[in-house]
mmCIF file of C-alpha atoms in Angstrom:
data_model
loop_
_atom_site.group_PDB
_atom_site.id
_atom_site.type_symbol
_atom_site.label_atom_id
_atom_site.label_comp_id
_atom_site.label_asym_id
_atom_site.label_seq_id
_atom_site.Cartn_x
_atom_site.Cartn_y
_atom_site.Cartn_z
ATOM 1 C CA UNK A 1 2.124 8.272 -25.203
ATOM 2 C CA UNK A 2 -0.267 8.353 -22.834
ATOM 3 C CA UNK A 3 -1.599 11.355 -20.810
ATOM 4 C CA UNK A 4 -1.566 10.897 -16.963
ATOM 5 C CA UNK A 5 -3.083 13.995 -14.563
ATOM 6 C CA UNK A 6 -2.418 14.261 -11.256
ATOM 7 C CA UNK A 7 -5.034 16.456 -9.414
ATOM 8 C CA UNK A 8 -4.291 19.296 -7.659
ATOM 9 C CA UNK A 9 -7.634 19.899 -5.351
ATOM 10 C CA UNK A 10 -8.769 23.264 -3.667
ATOM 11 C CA UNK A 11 -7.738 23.402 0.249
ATOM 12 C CA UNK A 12 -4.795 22.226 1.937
ATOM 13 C CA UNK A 13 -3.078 18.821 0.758
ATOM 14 C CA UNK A 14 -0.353 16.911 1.119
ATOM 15 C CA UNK A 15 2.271 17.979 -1.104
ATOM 16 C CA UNK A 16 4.111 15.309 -0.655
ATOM 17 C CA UNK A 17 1.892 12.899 -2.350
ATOM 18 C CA UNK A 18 1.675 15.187 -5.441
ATOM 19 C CA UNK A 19 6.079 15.361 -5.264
ATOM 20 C CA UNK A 20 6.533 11.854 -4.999
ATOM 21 C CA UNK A 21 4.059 10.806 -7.722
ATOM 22 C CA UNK A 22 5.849 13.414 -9.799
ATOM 23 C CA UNK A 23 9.326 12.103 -9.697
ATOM 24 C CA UNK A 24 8.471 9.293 -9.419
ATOM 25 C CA UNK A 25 6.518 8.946 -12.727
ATOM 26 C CA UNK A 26 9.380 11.129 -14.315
ATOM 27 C CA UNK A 27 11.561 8.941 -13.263
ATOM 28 C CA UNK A 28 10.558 5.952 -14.737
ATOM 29 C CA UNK A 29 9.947 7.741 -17.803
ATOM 30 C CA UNK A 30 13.547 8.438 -17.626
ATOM 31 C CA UNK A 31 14.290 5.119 -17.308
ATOM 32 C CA UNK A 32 12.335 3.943 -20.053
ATOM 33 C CA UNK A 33 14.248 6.775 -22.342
ATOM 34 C CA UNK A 34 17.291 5.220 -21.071
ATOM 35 C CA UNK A 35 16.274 1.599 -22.580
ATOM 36 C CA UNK A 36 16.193 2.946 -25.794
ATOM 37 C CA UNK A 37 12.122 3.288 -25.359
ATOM 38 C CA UNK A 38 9.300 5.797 -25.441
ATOM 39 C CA UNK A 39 8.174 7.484 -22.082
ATOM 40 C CA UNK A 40 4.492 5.935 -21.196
ATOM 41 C CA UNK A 41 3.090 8.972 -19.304
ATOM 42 C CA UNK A 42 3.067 12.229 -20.179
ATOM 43 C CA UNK A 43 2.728 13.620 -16.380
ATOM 44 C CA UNK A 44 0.787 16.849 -16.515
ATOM 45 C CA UNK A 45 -0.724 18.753 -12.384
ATOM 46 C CA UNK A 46 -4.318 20.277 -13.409
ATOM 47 C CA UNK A 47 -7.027 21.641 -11.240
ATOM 48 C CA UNK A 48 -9.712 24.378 -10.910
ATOM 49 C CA UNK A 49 -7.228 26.988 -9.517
ATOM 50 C CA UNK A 50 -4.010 28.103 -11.297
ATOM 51 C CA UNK A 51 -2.461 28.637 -8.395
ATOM 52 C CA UNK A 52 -2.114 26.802 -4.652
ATOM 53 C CA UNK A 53 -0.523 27.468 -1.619
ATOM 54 C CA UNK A 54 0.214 25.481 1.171
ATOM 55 C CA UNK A 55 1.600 25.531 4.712
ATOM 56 C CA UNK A 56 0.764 29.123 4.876
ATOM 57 C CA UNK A 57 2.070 29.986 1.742
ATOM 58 C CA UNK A 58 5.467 28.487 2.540
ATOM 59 C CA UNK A 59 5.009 26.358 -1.085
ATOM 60 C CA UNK A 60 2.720 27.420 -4.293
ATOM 61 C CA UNK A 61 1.566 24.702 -6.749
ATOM 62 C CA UNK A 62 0.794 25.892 -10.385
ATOM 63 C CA UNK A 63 -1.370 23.983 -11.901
ATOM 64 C CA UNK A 64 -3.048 24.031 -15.524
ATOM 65 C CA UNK A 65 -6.163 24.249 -16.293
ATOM 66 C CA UNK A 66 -8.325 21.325 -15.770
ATOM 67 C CA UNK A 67 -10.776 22.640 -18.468
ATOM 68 C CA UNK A 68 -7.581 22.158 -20.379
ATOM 69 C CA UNK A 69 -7.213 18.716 -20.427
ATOM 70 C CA UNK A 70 -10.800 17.262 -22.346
ATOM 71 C CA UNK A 71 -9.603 13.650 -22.077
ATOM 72 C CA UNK A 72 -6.820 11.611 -20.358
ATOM 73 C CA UNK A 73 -5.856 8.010 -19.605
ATOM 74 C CA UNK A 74 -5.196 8.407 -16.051
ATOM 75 C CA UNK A 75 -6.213 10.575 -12.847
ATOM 76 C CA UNK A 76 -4.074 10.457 -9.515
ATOM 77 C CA UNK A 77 -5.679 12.067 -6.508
ATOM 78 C CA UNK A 78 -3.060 13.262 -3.734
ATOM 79 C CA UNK A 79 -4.168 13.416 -0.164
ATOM 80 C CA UNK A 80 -6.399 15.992 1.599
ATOM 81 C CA UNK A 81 -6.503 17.632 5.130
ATOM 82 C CA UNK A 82 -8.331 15.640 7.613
ATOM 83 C CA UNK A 83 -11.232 18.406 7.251
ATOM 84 C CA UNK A 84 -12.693 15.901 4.687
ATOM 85 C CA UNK A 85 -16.443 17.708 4.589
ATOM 86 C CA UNK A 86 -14.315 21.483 4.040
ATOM 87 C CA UNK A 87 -12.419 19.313 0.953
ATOM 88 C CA UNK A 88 -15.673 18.051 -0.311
ATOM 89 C CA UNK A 89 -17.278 21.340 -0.670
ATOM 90 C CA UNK A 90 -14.095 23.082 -1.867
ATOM 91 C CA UNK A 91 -14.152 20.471 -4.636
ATOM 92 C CA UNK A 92 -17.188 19.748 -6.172
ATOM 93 C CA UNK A 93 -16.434 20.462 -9.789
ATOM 94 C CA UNK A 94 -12.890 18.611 -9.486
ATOM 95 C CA UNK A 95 -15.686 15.436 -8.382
ATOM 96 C CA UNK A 96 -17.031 15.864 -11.276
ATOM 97 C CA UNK A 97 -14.544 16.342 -13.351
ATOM 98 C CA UNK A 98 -13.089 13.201 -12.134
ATOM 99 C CA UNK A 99 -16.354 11.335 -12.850
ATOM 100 C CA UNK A 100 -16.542 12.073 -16.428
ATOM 101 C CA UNK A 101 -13.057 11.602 -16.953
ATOM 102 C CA UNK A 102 -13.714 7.923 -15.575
ATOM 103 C CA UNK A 103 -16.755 7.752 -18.125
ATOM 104 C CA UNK A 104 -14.386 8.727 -20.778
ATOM 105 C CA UNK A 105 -11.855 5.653 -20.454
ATOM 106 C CA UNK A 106 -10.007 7.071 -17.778
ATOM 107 C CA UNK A 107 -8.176 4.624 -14.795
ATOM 108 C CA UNK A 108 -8.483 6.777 -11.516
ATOM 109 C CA UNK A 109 -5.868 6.280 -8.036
ATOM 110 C CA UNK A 110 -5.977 8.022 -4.819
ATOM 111 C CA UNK A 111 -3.358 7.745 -2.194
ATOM 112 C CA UNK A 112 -4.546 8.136 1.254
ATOM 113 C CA UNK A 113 -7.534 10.009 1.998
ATOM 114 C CA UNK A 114 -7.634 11.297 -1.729
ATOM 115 C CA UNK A 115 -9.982 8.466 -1.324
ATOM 116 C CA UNK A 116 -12.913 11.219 -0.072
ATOM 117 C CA UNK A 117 -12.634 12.595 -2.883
ATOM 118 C CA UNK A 118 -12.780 9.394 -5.210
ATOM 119 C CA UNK A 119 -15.796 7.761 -3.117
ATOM 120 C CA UNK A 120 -17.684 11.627 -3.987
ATOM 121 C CA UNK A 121 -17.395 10.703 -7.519
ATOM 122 C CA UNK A 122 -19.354 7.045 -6.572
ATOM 123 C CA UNK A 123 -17.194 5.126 -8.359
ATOM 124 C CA UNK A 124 -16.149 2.967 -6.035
ATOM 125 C CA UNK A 125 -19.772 2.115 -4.123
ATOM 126 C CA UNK A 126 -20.008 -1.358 -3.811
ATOM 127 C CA UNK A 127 -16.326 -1.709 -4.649
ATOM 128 C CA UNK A 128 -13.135 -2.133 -2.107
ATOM 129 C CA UNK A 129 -11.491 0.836 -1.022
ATOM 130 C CA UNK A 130 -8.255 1.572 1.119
ATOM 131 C CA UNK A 131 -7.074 5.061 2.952
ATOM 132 C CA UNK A 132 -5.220 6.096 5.989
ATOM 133 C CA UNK A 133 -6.912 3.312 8.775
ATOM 134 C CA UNK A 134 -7.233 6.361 11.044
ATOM 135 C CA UNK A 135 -9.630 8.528 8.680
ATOM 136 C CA UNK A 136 -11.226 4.887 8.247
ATOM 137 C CA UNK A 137 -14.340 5.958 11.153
ATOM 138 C CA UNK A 138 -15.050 9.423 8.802
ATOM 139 C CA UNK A 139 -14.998 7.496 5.849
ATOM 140 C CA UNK A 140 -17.739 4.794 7.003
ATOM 141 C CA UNK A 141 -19.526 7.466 8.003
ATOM 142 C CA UNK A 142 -19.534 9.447 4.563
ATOM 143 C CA UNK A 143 -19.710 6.363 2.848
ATOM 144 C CA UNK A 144 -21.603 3.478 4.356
ATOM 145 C CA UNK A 145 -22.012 2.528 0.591
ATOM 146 C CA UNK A 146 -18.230 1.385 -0.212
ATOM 147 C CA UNK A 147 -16.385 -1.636 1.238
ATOM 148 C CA UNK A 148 -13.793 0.045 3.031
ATOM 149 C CA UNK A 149 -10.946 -2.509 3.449
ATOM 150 C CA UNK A 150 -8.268 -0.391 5.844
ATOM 151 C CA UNK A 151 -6.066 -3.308 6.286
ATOM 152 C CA UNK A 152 -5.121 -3.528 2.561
ATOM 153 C CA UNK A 153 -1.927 -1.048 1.525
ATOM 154 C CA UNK A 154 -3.176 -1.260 -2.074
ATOM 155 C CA UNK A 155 -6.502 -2.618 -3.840
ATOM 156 C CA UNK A 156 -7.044 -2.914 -7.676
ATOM 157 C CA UNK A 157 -10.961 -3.095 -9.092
ATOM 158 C CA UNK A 158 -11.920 -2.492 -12.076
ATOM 159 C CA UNK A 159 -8.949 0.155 -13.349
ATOM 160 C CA UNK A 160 -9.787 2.080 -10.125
ATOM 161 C CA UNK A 161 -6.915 1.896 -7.440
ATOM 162 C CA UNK A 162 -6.481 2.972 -3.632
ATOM 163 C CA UNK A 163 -3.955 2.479 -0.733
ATOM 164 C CA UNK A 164 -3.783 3.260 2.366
ATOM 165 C CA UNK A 165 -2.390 6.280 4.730
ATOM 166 C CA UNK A 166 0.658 8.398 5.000
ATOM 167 C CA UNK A 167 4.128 7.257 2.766
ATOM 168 C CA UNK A 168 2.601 4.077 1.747
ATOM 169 C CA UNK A 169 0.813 5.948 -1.280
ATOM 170 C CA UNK A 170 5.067 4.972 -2.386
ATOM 171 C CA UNK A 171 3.863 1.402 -2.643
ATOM 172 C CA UNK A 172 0.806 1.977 -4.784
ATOM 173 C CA UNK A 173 3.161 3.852 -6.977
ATOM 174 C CA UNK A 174 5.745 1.204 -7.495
ATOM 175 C CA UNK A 175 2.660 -0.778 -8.403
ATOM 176 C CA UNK A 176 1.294 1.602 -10.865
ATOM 177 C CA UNK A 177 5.255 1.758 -12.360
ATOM 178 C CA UNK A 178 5.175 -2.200 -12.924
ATOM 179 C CA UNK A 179 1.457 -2.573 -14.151
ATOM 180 C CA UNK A 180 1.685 0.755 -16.540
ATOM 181 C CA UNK A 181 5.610 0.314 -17.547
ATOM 182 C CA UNK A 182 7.072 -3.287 -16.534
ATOM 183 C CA UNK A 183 8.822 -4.971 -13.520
ATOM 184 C CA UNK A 184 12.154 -3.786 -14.757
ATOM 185 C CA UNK A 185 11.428 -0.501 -14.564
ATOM 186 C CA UNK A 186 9.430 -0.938 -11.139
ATOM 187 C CA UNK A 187 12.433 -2.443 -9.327
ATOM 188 C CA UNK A 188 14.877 0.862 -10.796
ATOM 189 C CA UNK A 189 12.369 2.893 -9.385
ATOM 190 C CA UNK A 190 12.361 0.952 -5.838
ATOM 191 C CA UNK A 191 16.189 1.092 -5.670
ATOM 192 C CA UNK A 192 16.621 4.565 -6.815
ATOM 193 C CA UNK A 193 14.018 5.817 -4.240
ATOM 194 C CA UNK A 194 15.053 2.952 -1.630
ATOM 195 C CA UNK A 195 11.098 1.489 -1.479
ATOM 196 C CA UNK A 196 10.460 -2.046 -0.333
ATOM 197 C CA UNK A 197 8.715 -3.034 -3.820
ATOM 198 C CA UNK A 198 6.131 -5.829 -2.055
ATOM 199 C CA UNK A 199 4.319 -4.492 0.699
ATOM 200 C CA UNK A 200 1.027 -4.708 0.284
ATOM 201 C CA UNK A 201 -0.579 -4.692 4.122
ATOM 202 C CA UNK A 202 -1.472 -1.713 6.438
ATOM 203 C CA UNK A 203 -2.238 -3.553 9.317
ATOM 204 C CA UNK A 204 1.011 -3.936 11.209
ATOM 205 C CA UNK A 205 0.920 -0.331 11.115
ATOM 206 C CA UNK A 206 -2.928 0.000 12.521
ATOM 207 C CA UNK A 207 -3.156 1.343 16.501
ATOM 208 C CA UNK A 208 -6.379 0.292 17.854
ATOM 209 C CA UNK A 209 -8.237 2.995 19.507
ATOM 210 C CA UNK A 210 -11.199 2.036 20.725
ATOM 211 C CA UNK A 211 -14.445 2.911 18.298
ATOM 212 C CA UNK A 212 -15.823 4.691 21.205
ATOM 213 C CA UNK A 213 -17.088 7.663 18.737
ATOM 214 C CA UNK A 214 -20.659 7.122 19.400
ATOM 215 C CA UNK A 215 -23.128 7.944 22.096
ATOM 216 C CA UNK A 216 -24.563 4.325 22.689
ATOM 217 C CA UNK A 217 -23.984 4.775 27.000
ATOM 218 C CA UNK A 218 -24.713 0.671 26.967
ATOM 219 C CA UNK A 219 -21.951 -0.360 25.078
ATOM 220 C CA UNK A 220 -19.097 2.498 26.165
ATOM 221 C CA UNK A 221 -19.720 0.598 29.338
ATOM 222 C CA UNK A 222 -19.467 -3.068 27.863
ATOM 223 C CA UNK A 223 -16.027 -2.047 25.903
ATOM 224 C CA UNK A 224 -14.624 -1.048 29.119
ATOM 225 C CA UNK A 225 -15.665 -3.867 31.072
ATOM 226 C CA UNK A 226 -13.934 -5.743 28.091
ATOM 227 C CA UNK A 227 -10.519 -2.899 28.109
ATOM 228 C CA UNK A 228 -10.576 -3.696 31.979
ATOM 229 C CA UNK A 229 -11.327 -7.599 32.332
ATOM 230 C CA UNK A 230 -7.740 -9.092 29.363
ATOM 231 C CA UNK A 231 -7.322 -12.020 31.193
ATOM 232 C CA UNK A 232 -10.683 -12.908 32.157
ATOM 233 C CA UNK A 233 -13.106 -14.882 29.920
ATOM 234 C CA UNK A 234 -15.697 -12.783 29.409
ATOM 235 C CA UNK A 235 -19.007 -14.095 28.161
ATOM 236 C CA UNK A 236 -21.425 -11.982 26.482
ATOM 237 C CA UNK A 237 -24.835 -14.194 26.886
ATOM 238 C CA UNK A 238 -24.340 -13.006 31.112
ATOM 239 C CA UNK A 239 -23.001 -9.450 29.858
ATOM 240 C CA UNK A 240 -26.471 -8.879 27.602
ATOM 241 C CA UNK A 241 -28.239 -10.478 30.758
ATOM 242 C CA UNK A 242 -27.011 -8.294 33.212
ATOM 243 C CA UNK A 243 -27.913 -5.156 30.987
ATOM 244 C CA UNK A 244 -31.485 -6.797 30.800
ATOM 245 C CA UNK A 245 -31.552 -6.653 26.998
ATOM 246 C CA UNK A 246 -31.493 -10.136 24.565
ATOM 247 C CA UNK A 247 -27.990 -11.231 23.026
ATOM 248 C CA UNK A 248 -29.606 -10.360 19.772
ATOM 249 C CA UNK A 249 -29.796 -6.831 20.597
ATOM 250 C CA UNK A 250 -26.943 -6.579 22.216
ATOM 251 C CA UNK A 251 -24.829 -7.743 19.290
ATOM 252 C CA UNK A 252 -27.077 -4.950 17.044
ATOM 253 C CA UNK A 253 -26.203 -2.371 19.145
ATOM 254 C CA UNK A 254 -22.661 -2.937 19.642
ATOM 255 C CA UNK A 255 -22.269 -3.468 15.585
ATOM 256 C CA UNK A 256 -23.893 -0.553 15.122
ATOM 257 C CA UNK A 257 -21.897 1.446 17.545
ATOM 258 C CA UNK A 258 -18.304 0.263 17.040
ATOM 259 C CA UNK A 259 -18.538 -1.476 13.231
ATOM 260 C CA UNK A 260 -17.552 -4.917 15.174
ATOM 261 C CA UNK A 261 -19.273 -7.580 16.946
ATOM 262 C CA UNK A 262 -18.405 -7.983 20.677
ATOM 263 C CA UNK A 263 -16.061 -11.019 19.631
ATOM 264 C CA UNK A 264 -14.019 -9.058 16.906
ATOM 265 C CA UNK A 265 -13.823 -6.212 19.308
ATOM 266 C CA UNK A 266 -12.607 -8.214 22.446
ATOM 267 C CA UNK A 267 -10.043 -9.592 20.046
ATOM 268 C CA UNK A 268 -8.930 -6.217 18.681
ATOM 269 C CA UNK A 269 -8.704 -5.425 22.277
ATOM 270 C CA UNK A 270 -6.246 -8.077 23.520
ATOM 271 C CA UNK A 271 -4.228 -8.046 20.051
ATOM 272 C CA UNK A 272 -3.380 -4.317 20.302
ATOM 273 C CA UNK A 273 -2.282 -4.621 24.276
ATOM 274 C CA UNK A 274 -0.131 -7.923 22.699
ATOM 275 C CA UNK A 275 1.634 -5.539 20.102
ATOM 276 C CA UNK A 276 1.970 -2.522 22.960
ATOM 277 C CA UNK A 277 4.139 -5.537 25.173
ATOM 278 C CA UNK A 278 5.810 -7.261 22.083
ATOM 279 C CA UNK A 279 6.811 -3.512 21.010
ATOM 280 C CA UNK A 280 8.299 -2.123 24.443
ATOM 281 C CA UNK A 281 8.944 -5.697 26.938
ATOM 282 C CA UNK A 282 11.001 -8.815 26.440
ATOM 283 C CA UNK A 283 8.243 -11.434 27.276
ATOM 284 C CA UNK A 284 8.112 -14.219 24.494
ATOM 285 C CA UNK A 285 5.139 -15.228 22.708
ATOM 286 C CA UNK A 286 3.859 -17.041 25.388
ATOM 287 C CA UNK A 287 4.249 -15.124 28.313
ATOM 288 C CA UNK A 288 2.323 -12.287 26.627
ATOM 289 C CA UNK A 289 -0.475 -14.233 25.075
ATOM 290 C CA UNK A 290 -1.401 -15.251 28.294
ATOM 291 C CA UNK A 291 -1.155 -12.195 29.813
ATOM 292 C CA UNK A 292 -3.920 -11.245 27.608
ATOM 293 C CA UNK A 293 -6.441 -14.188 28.009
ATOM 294 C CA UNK A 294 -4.976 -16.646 25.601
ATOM 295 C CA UNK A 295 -4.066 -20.392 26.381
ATOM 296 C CA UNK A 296 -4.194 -21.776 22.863
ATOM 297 C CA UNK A 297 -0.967 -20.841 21.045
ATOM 298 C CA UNK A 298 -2.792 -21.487 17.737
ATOM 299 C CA UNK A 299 -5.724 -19.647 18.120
ATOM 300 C CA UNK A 300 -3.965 -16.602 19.846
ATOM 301 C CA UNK A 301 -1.396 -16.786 16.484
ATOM 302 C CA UNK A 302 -4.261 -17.063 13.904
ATOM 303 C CA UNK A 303 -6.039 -13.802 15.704
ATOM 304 C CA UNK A 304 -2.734 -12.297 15.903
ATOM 305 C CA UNK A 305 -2.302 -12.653 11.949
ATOM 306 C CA UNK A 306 -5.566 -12.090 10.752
ATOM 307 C CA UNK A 307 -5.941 -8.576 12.495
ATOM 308 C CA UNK A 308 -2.449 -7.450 12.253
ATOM 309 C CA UNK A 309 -0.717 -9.300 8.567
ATOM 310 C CA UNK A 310 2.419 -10.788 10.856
ATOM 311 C CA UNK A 311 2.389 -13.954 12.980
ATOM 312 C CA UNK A 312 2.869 -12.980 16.920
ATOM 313 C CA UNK A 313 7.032 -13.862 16.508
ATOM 314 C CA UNK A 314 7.290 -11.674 13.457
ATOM 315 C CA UNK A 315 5.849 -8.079 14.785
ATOM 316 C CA UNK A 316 7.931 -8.855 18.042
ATOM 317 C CA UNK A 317 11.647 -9.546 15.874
ATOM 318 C CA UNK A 318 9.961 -6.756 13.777
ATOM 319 C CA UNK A 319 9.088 -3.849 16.056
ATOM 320 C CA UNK A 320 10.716 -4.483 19.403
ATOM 321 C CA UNK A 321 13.351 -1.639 20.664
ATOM 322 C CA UNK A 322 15.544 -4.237 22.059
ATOM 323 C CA UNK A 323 15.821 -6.724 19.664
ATOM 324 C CA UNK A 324 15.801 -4.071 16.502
ATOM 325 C CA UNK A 325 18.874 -2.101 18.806
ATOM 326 C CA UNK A 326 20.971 -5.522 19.283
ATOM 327 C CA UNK A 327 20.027 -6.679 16.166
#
C-alpha cells in the first residue's frame, strides 16, 4: 500500500479541499475493498502544527506530525487564503518539507491556490501550472518563473499535478482516482459524489476583469478607449501615434502592464461583453457578435473558443437564464 499525505498548512485554508480529498480517497479505497482488492492509499493529514482551527475556531483539524512521516508516495496541498505572502511565511518548513519529499520519489498535487505553496518549493519553474484564474495576477507576480496556464482545470508534468480554482480541485481528484486506482473505480467515485468525470477546462468559468493592476497611466487610458470603442475598429499603429510613442513600444508597455498584447486584450474585451449578453439577453449568435465588432462568423467563433473552451452557441444553450429555465 502506498502512503498518500495530504497537507495541512499553518493559516487559514479551505477545509473543504482537505474534506473532499479525504472521502474521496477513502472512498475509493472502499471501493477497491469491495472488489475483492487491496486499498492503494493509505490517506494520512500531517503538518507542522497538531492542531488547526478555522473559521474562528468554528472547526479544528488534527493533524500528525509531519516529522512523522520520513517518506511517502504522494503529497496533496489543499487551498490557502487569498493572503498568499501571510501563507508563504507561515509555511516555510511545510515548503520544504514538500521539496524533499519530491526529491525522495514523491508525486506532489495542489488544488487551487495550494499552487503558492507548490511554486515556493520550485518545482514547477519552467513547468505548466493551473490555480483559481482570479489569484492568476498574484501568482505571475510571485512567480514570473512558471508557465501559468489558468485556462486548464487540470495539468499533469512530470508526476506533479495542479487544477484550477474553487470545487474544480473535484475534477483533479477523479483524475488522481483513475490514474492511481483505475477507470472503474473513477466513474463509482463520480456517481457516488455526482461529479462530471471529464471536465478538464476553466475557461467558461473565467470573468474578465480588466488587468488594470498596474500604474502604466498610458495604457489605463488605451484599455478604456478599447472598453469604450466594441464596435469600432480600432487600430493600434494611429493609437501608438497619437500617444507619440513607436508601435514597438507601445506593444512593450502594454505586455508588460496587462500580460497581453493590445490584440489579445481587445479580444478578451469583446468576448467577455459577448458572454455578459449570451448569459442575460436572447440575441442569437449573430446579433451579438456584431454588437461587439465582429462581421466574420468564423473568426468571431474561433476567438470565442479559444479564450473561453465553448463555441459562441454552446456557452449561450449553456449559461443563458432563459433557455436553462425553459429548458
Amino acid at each position: 500500500m502506498q502512503h498518500l499525505t495530504l497537507v495541512v498548512p499553518q493559516g487559514q485554508i479551505n477545509l473543504s479541499s482537505i474534506v473532499g480529498t479525504y472521502k474521496v480517497f477513502s472512498r475509493a479505497n472502499q471501493y477497491c475493498e469491495s472488489m475483492g482488492k487491496p486499498p492503494v492509499f493509505k490517506i494520512q493529514l500531517a503538518g507542522f502544527s497538531t492542531k488547526v482551527e478555522l473559521y474562528d475556531g468554528l472547526f479544528t483539524i488534527n493533524p500528525t506530525p509531519i516529522h512523522q512521516i520520513k517518506k511517502t508516495d504522494f503529497v496533496i496541498i489543499p487551498s490557502i487564503s487569498k493572503d498568499y505572502n501571510n501563507s508563504l511565511k507561515l509555511n516555510t518548513k511545510l515548503i520544504e518539507w514538500i521539496a524533499h519529499q519530491h526529491q525522495n520519489g514523491a508525486e506532489i498535487a495542489s488544488i487551487c491556490t495550494g499552487a503558492f505553496l507548490l511554486a515556493a518549493t520550485g518545482l514547477v519553474d519552467g513547468k505548466i501550472c493551473s490555480t483559481h484564474w482570479i489569484a492568476g495576477e498574484a501568482f505571475k507576480k510571485l512567480y514570473p518563473q512558471v508557465q501559468l496556464a489558468t485556462d486548464k482545470l487540470i495539468t499533469d508534468e512530470s508526476g506533479i499535478y495542479t487544477n484550477g480554482g474553487a470545487f474544480s480541485f473535484l475534477n483533479l481528484l477523479l483524475y488522481l482516482v483513475e490514474k492511481k486506482y483505475d477507470r472503474q473505480t473513477a466513474i463509482y467515485c463520480s456517481k457516488v459524489f455526482q461529479i462530471d468525470i471529464n471536465r478538464s477546462q476553466q475557461s467558461p468559468f473565467t470573468i474578465f476583469e480588466g488587468q488594470k493592476d498596474h500604474s502604466d497611466e498610458l495604457i489605463k487610458k488605451t484599455q478604456q478607449l478599447i472598453e469604450n470603442n466594441l464596435q469600432d475598429k480600432i487600430s493600434f499603429e494611429k493609437v501608438a501615434e497619437e500617444l507619440a510613442i513607436s508601435r514597438r513600444n507601445f506593444d512593450r508597455r502594454f505586455i508588460k502592464a496587462t500580460g497581453n498584447t493590445p490584440v489579445e486584450y481587445l479580444q478578451r474585451v469583446k468576448v467577455e461583453a459577448a458572454k455578459k449578453q449570451f448569459e442575460t439577453g436572447m440575441k442569437n449568435v449573430n446579433e451579438v457578435m456584431f454588437d461587439v465588432g465582429y462581421t466574420d462568423v468564423k473568426a468571431f467563433r474561433e476567438v470565442f473558443r479559444k479564450i473561453t473552451g465553448l463555441s459562441p452557441l454552446e456557452y449561450r444553450q449553456k449559461y443563458n437564464k432563459e433557455l436553462a429555465y425553459h429548458s
